[in-house]
């Protein structure tokens, strides 16, 4: 569990730091060729590259998550039992409500006649 949180934290930090660094680099003319651009073009290019960098970080995070072995994670048995009980309870209640509602609607239609 610690590895998952650590990967999430690192990806979140990169999602914040990389776009800010790109915007800073473009605005302070640190990238080659950025001094030749007009202010409008500089703003558009730096924003576009910052958005692309966030998407790259997200794609890398998804790749790392998909690469993790699925047999490593074992769900909590108590949680599974509680979840199955709640699903079964919901399934039983919905069936009763549907049949009860249909009989009530049938009775109300008979009264109207």
Short mmCIF file of N, CA and C in Angstrom, two decimals:
data_model
loop_
_atom_site.label_atom_id
_atom_site.label_comp_id
_atom_site.label_asym_id
_atom_site.label_seq_id
_atom_site.Cartn_x
_atom_site.Cartn_y
_atom_site.Cartn_z
N UNK A 1 0.83 -1.20 0.00
CA UNK A 1 0.00 0.00 0.00
C UNK A 1 0.87 1.25 0.00
N UNK A 2 2.00 1.18 0.68
CA UNK A 2 2.88 2.34 0.74
C UNK A 2 3.43 2.71 -0.62
N UNK A 3 3.70 1.70 -1.45
CA UNK A 3 4.23 1.97 -2.78
C UNK A 3 3.23 2.69 -3.66
N UNK A 4 1.96 2.35 -3.51
CA UNK A 4 0.92 3.00 -4.31
C UNK A 4 0.79 4.47 -3.92
N UNK A 5 0.80 4.73 -2.62
CA UNK A 5 0.69 6.12 -2.16
C UNK A 5 1.92 6.91 -2.56
N UNK A 6 3.08 6.27 -2.49
CA UNK A 6 4.31 6.95 -2.88
C UNK A 6 4.29 7.30 -4.37
N UNK A 7 3.85 6.38 -5.22
CA UNK A 7 3.76 6.65 -6.65
C UNK A 7 2.76 7.77 -6.94
N UNK A 8 1.64 7.74 -6.23
CA UNK A 8 0.63 8.79 -6.42
C UNK A 8 1.18 10.15 -6.01
N UNK A 9 1.88 10.19 -4.88
CA UNK A 9 2.45 11.45 -4.40
C UNK A 9 3.48 11.99 -5.38
N UNK A 10 4.35 11.12 -5.88
CA UNK A 10 5.38 11.55 -6.83
C UNK A 10 4.74 12.05 -8.13
N UNK A 11 3.75 11.32 -8.63
CA UNK A 11 3.07 11.76 -9.85
C UNK A 11 2.36 13.09 -9.64
N UNK A 12 1.76 13.27 -8.47
CA UNK A 12 1.08 14.54 -8.17
C UNK A 12 2.07 15.69 -8.11
N UNK A 13 3.23 15.45 -7.53
CA UNK A 13 4.24 16.50 -7.46
C UNK A 13 4.74 16.87 -8.86
N UNK A 14 4.97 15.86 -9.70
CA UNK A 14 5.39 16.15 -11.08
C UNK A 14 4.30 16.88 -11.86
N UNK A 15 3.04 16.56 -11.59
CA UNK A 15 1.94 17.24 -12.28
C UNK A 15 1.88 18.72 -11.89
N UNK A 16 2.42 19.06 -10.75
CA UNK A 16 2.44 20.45 -10.31
C UNK A 16 3.74 21.13 -10.75
N UNK A 17 4.87 20.45 -10.58
CA UNK A 17 6.17 21.09 -10.80
C UNK A 17 6.53 21.24 -12.27
N UNK A 18 6.26 20.25 -13.09
CA UNK A 18 6.69 20.30 -14.49
C UNK A 18 6.02 21.45 -15.26
N UNK A 19 4.69 21.64 -15.18
CA UNK A 19 4.10 22.77 -15.91
C UNK A 19 4.58 24.13 -15.39
N UNK A 20 4.76 24.26 -14.08
CA UNK A 20 5.25 25.53 -13.54
C UNK A 20 6.68 25.79 -14.03
N UNK A 21 7.50 24.76 -14.07
CA UNK A 21 8.87 24.91 -14.57
C UNK A 21 8.87 25.29 -16.06
N UNK A 22 7.98 24.70 -16.82
CA UNK A 22 7.90 25.03 -18.25
C UNK A 22 7.46 26.48 -18.44
N UNK A 23 6.42 26.89 -17.71
CA UNK A 23 5.97 28.28 -17.83
C UNK A 23 7.06 29.25 -17.39
N UNK A 24 7.76 28.93 -16.30
CA UNK A 24 8.86 29.77 -15.83
C UNK A 24 9.96 29.85 -16.87
N UNK A 25 10.31 28.71 -17.46
CA UNK A 25 11.38 28.68 -18.46
C UNK A 25 11.04 29.51 -19.70
N UNK A 26 9.79 29.43 -20.14
CA UNK A 26 9.40 30.22 -21.31
C UNK A 26 9.35 31.70 -20.98
N UNK A 27 8.80 32.05 -19.82
CA UNK A 27 8.66 33.47 -19.48
C UNK A 27 9.99 34.13 -19.16
N UNK A 28 10.99 33.38 -18.76
CA UNK A 28 12.30 33.95 -18.46
C UNK A 28 13.33 33.64 -19.55
N UNK A 29 12.83 33.25 -20.71
CA UNK A 29 13.67 33.04 -21.91
C UNK A 29 14.79 32.02 -21.67
N UNK A 30 14.48 30.94 -20.93
CA UNK A 30 15.48 29.91 -20.65
C UNK A 30 15.55 28.86 -21.76
N UNK A 31 14.51 28.74 -22.55
CA UNK A 31 14.49 27.77 -23.64
C UNK A 31 14.99 28.43 -24.92
N UNK A 32 15.81 27.71 -25.71
CA UNK A 32 16.34 28.31 -26.93
C UNK A 32 15.22 28.64 -27.91
N UNK A 33 15.29 29.82 -28.48
CA UNK A 33 14.30 30.25 -29.46
C UNK A 33 13.10 30.93 -28.85
N UNK A 34 12.94 30.89 -27.55
CA UNK A 34 11.76 31.52 -26.94
C UNK A 34 11.89 33.03 -26.91
N UNK A 35 13.10 33.58 -27.03
CA UNK A 35 13.27 35.03 -27.04
C UNK A 35 12.85 35.63 -28.37
N UNK A 36 12.75 34.82 -29.43
CA UNK A 36 12.37 35.32 -30.75
C UNK A 36 10.86 35.39 -30.94
N UNK A 37 10.09 34.83 -30.01
CA UNK A 37 8.63 34.77 -30.16
C UNK A 37 7.95 36.03 -29.65
N UNK A 38 6.81 36.35 -30.24
CA UNK A 38 6.00 37.47 -29.74
C UNK A 38 5.39 37.07 -28.40
N UNK A 39 4.97 38.03 -27.58
CA UNK A 39 4.38 37.69 -26.27
C UNK A 39 3.14 36.80 -26.40
N UNK A 40 2.34 37.04 -27.43
CA UNK A 40 1.14 36.22 -27.64
C UNK A 40 1.52 34.78 -27.98
N UNK A 41 2.47 34.62 -28.89
CA UNK A 41 2.92 33.28 -29.27
C UNK A 41 3.61 32.57 -28.12
N UNK A 42 4.36 33.34 -27.33
CA UNK A 42 5.06 32.77 -26.18
C UNK A 42 4.06 32.23 -25.16
N UNK A 43 3.00 32.98 -24.91
CA UNK A 43 1.96 32.54 -23.97
C UNK A 43 1.26 31.29 -24.47
N UNK A 44 0.89 31.28 -25.75
CA UNK A 44 0.21 30.11 -26.31
C UNK A 44 1.11 28.88 -26.30
N UNK A 45 2.35 29.03 -26.73
CA UNK A 45 3.26 27.89 -26.79
C UNK A 45 3.58 27.35 -25.40
N UNK A 46 3.83 28.24 -24.45
CA UNK A 46 4.16 27.78 -23.10
C UNK A 46 2.97 27.09 -22.45
N UNK A 47 1.77 27.62 -22.65
CA UNK A 47 0.58 26.97 -22.11
C UNK A 47 0.33 25.61 -22.75
N UNK A 48 0.50 25.54 -24.05
CA UNK A 48 0.30 24.27 -24.77
C UNK A 48 1.30 23.22 -24.30
N UNK A 49 2.56 23.60 -24.19
CA UNK A 49 3.59 22.65 -23.76
C UNK A 49 3.35 22.24 -22.30
N UNK A 50 2.89 23.14 -21.46
CA UNK A 50 2.60 22.80 -20.06
C UNK A 50 1.45 21.80 -19.97
N UNK A 51 0.43 21.98 -20.77
CA UNK A 51 -0.71 21.04 -20.77
C UNK A 51 -0.26 19.68 -21.29
N UNK A 52 0.54 19.68 -22.33
CA UNK A 52 1.06 18.41 -22.87
C UNK A 52 1.91 17.69 -21.80
N UNK A 53 2.69 18.46 -21.05
CA UNK A 53 3.53 17.83 -20.02
C UNK A 53 2.68 17.17 -18.93
N UNK A 54 1.57 17.79 -18.56
CA UNK A 54 0.68 17.18 -17.57
C UNK A 54 0.10 15.88 -18.12
N UNK A 55 -0.29 15.89 -19.38
CA UNK A 55 -0.83 14.66 -19.99
C UNK A 55 0.23 13.56 -20.06
N UNK A 56 1.47 13.93 -20.28
CA UNK A 56 2.55 12.93 -20.30
C UNK A 56 2.74 12.34 -18.90
N UNK A 57 2.68 13.18 -17.88
CA UNK A 57 2.82 12.68 -16.50
C UNK A 57 1.66 11.74 -16.16
N UNK A 58 0.45 12.10 -16.57
CA UNK A 58 -0.72 11.25 -16.31
C UNK A 58 -0.57 9.91 -17.04
N UNK A 59 -0.13 9.95 -18.29
CA UNK A 59 0.06 8.72 -19.05
C UNK A 59 1.13 7.85 -18.41
N UNK A 60 2.20 8.45 -17.91
CA UNK A 60 3.25 7.68 -17.24
C UNK A 60 2.72 7.06 -15.96
N UNK A 61 1.90 7.79 -15.21
CA UNK A 61 1.31 7.25 -13.99
C UNK A 61 0.38 6.06 -14.31
N UNK A 62 -0.41 6.18 -15.36
CA UNK A 62 -1.29 5.08 -15.77
C UNK A 62 -0.47 3.88 -16.19
N UNK A 63 0.61 4.11 -16.92
CA UNK A 63 1.48 3.02 -17.34
C UNK A 63 2.06 2.30 -16.12
N UNK A 64 2.52 3.06 -15.13
CA UNK A 64 3.08 2.45 -13.92
C UNK A 64 2.01 1.67 -13.16
N UNK A 65 0.79 2.17 -13.14
CA UNK A 65 -0.29 1.46 -12.44
C UNK A 65 -0.66 0.17 -13.17
N UNK A 66 -0.65 0.20 -14.49
CA UNK A 66 -0.99 -1.00 -15.26
C UNK A 66 0.13 -2.05 -15.18
N UNK A 67 1.35 -1.60 -14.96
CA UNK A 67 2.48 -2.50 -14.89
C UNK A 67 2.55 -3.25 -13.55
N UNK A 68 1.86 -2.74 -12.53
CA UNK A 68 1.86 -3.41 -11.22
C UNK A 68 1.19 -4.76 -11.31
N UNK A 69 1.73 -5.76 -10.63
CA UNK A 69 1.08 -7.08 -10.66
C UNK A 69 -0.25 -7.06 -9.91
N UNK A 70 -1.27 -7.66 -10.51
CA UNK A 70 -2.59 -7.63 -9.89
C UNK A 70 -2.73 -8.66 -8.78
N UNK A 71 -1.88 -9.69 -8.79
CA UNK A 71 -2.00 -10.70 -7.74
C UNK A 71 -1.37 -10.25 -6.43
N UNK A 72 -0.72 -9.11 -6.44
CA UNK A 72 -0.08 -8.59 -5.24
C UNK A 72 -1.11 -8.03 -4.25
N UNK A 73 -2.23 -7.59 -4.74
CA UNK A 73 -3.25 -6.95 -3.90
C UNK A 73 -4.31 -7.97 -3.51
N UNK A 74 -4.56 -8.08 -2.22
CA UNK A 74 -5.57 -9.01 -1.71
C UNK A 74 -6.60 -8.18 -0.95
N UNK A 75 -7.88 -8.25 -1.33
CA UNK A 75 -8.89 -7.46 -0.64
C UNK A 75 -9.15 -7.97 0.78
N UNK A 76 -9.62 -7.09 1.63
CA UNK A 76 -9.92 -7.43 3.01
C UNK A 76 -11.17 -8.32 3.06
N UNK A 77 -11.09 -9.50 3.69
CA UNK A 77 -12.25 -10.41 3.72
C UNK A 77 -13.46 -9.82 4.44
N UNK A 78 -13.24 -9.05 5.49
CA UNK A 78 -14.36 -8.43 6.21
C UNK A 78 -15.08 -7.43 5.31
N UNK A 79 -14.31 -6.66 4.55
CA UNK A 79 -14.91 -5.69 3.64
C UNK A 79 -15.72 -6.40 2.55
N UNK A 80 -15.16 -7.48 2.01
CA UNK A 80 -15.87 -8.22 0.97
C UNK A 80 -17.18 -8.80 1.50
N UNK A 81 -17.16 -9.33 2.72
CA UNK A 81 -18.38 -9.91 3.30
C UNK A 81 -19.43 -8.83 3.51
N UNK A 82 -19.02 -7.67 4.01
CA UNK A 82 -19.96 -6.57 4.23
C UNK A 82 -20.51 -6.06 2.90
N UNK A 83 -19.67 -5.99 1.89
CA UNK A 83 -20.12 -5.51 0.58
C UNK A 83 -21.12 -6.48 -0.04
N UNK A 84 -20.83 -7.79 0.04
CA UNK A 84 -21.77 -8.78 -0.50
C UNK A 84 -23.09 -8.76 0.24
N UNK A 85 -23.04 -8.58 1.56
CA UNK A 85 -24.28 -8.52 2.34
C UNK A 85 -25.10 -7.30 1.96
N UNK A 86 -24.45 -6.16 1.74
CA UNK A 86 -25.21 -4.96 1.36
C UNK A 86 -25.80 -5.09 -0.04
N UNK A 87 -25.06 -5.73 -0.95
CA UNK A 87 -25.59 -5.93 -2.31
C UNK A 87 -26.78 -6.88 -2.26
N UNK A 88 -26.67 -7.96 -1.50
CA UNK A 88 -27.79 -8.90 -1.38
C UNK A 88 -28.99 -8.25 -0.72
N UNK A 89 -28.76 -7.42 0.29
CA UNK A 89 -29.86 -6.72 0.96
C UNK A 89 -30.53 -5.76 -0.01
N UNK A 90 -29.75 -5.05 -0.78
CA UNK A 90 -30.31 -4.11 -1.76
C UNK A 90 -31.10 -4.86 -2.82
N UNK A 91 -30.60 -5.98 -3.25
CA UNK A 91 -31.30 -6.78 -4.26
C UNK A 91 -32.63 -7.29 -3.74
N UNK A 92 -32.69 -7.72 -2.48
CA UNK A 92 -33.94 -8.20 -1.90
C UNK A 92 -34.94 -7.07 -1.73
N UNK A 93 -34.50 -5.92 -1.25
CA UNK A 93 -35.39 -4.79 -1.02
C UNK A 93 -35.96 -4.24 -2.32
N UNK A 94 -35.15 -4.17 -3.36
CA UNK A 94 -35.63 -3.60 -4.61
C UNK A 94 -36.70 -4.49 -5.24
N UNK A 95 -36.57 -5.78 -5.09
CA UNK A 95 -37.58 -6.69 -5.63
C UNK A 95 -38.90 -6.53 -4.91
N UNK A 96 -38.86 -6.36 -3.59
CA UNK A 96 -40.09 -6.17 -2.82
C UNK A 96 -40.75 -4.85 -3.17
N UNK A 97 -39.94 -3.79 -3.32
CA UNK A 97 -40.50 -2.49 -3.64
C UNK A 97 -41.13 -2.48 -5.02
N UNK A 98 -40.53 -3.16 -5.96
CA UNK A 98 -41.08 -3.16 -7.31
C UNK A 98 -42.40 -3.91 -7.33
N UNK A 99 -42.49 -5.06 -6.65
CA UNK A 99 -43.74 -5.80 -6.66
C UNK A 99 -44.80 -5.06 -5.86
N UNK A 100 -44.39 -4.42 -4.76
CA UNK A 100 -45.35 -3.65 -3.96
C UNK A 100 -45.85 -2.45 -4.72
N UNK A 101 -44.98 -1.77 -5.42
CA UNK A 101 -45.39 -0.61 -6.20
C UNK A 101 -46.33 -1.01 -7.32
N UNK A 102 -46.05 -2.14 -7.97
CA UNK A 102 -46.89 -2.55 -9.08
C UNK A 102 -48.29 -2.95 -8.57
N UNK A 103 -48.37 -3.58 -7.39
CA UNK A 103 -49.70 -3.94 -6.86
C UNK A 103 -50.45 -2.70 -6.43
N UNK A 104 -49.76 -1.70 -5.90
CA UNK A 104 -50.42 -0.44 -5.51
C UNK A 104 -50.94 0.27 -6.75
N UNK A 105 -50.15 0.30 -7.82
CA UNK A 105 -50.60 0.97 -9.03
C UNK A 105 -51.78 0.22 -9.66
N UNK A 106 -51.78 -1.11 -9.53
CA UNK A 106 -52.87 -1.91 -10.05
C UNK A 106 -54.15 -1.62 -9.26
N UNK A 107 -54.04 -1.50 -7.93
CA UNK A 107 -55.20 -1.20 -7.08
C UNK A 107 -55.73 0.19 -7.37
N UNK A 108 -54.84 1.16 -7.57
CA UNK A 108 -55.30 2.53 -7.84
C UNK A 108 -55.99 2.61 -9.19
N UNK A 109 -55.54 1.83 -10.17
CA UNK A 109 -56.19 1.85 -11.48
C UNK A 109 -57.57 1.20 -11.38
N UNK A 110 -57.75 0.19 -10.52
CA UNK A 110 -59.06 -0.44 -10.35
C UNK A 110 -60.01 0.51 -9.68
N UNK A 111 -59.54 1.32 -8.72
CA UNK A 111 -60.39 2.28 -8.03
C UNK A 111 -60.89 3.36 -8.98
N UNK A 112 -60.06 3.73 -9.93
CA UNK A 112 -60.44 4.78 -10.88
C UNK A 112 -61.52 4.29 -11.82
N UNK A 113 -61.58 3.00 -12.09
CA UNK A 113 -62.58 2.47 -13.00
C UNK A 113 -63.89 2.42 -12.29
#
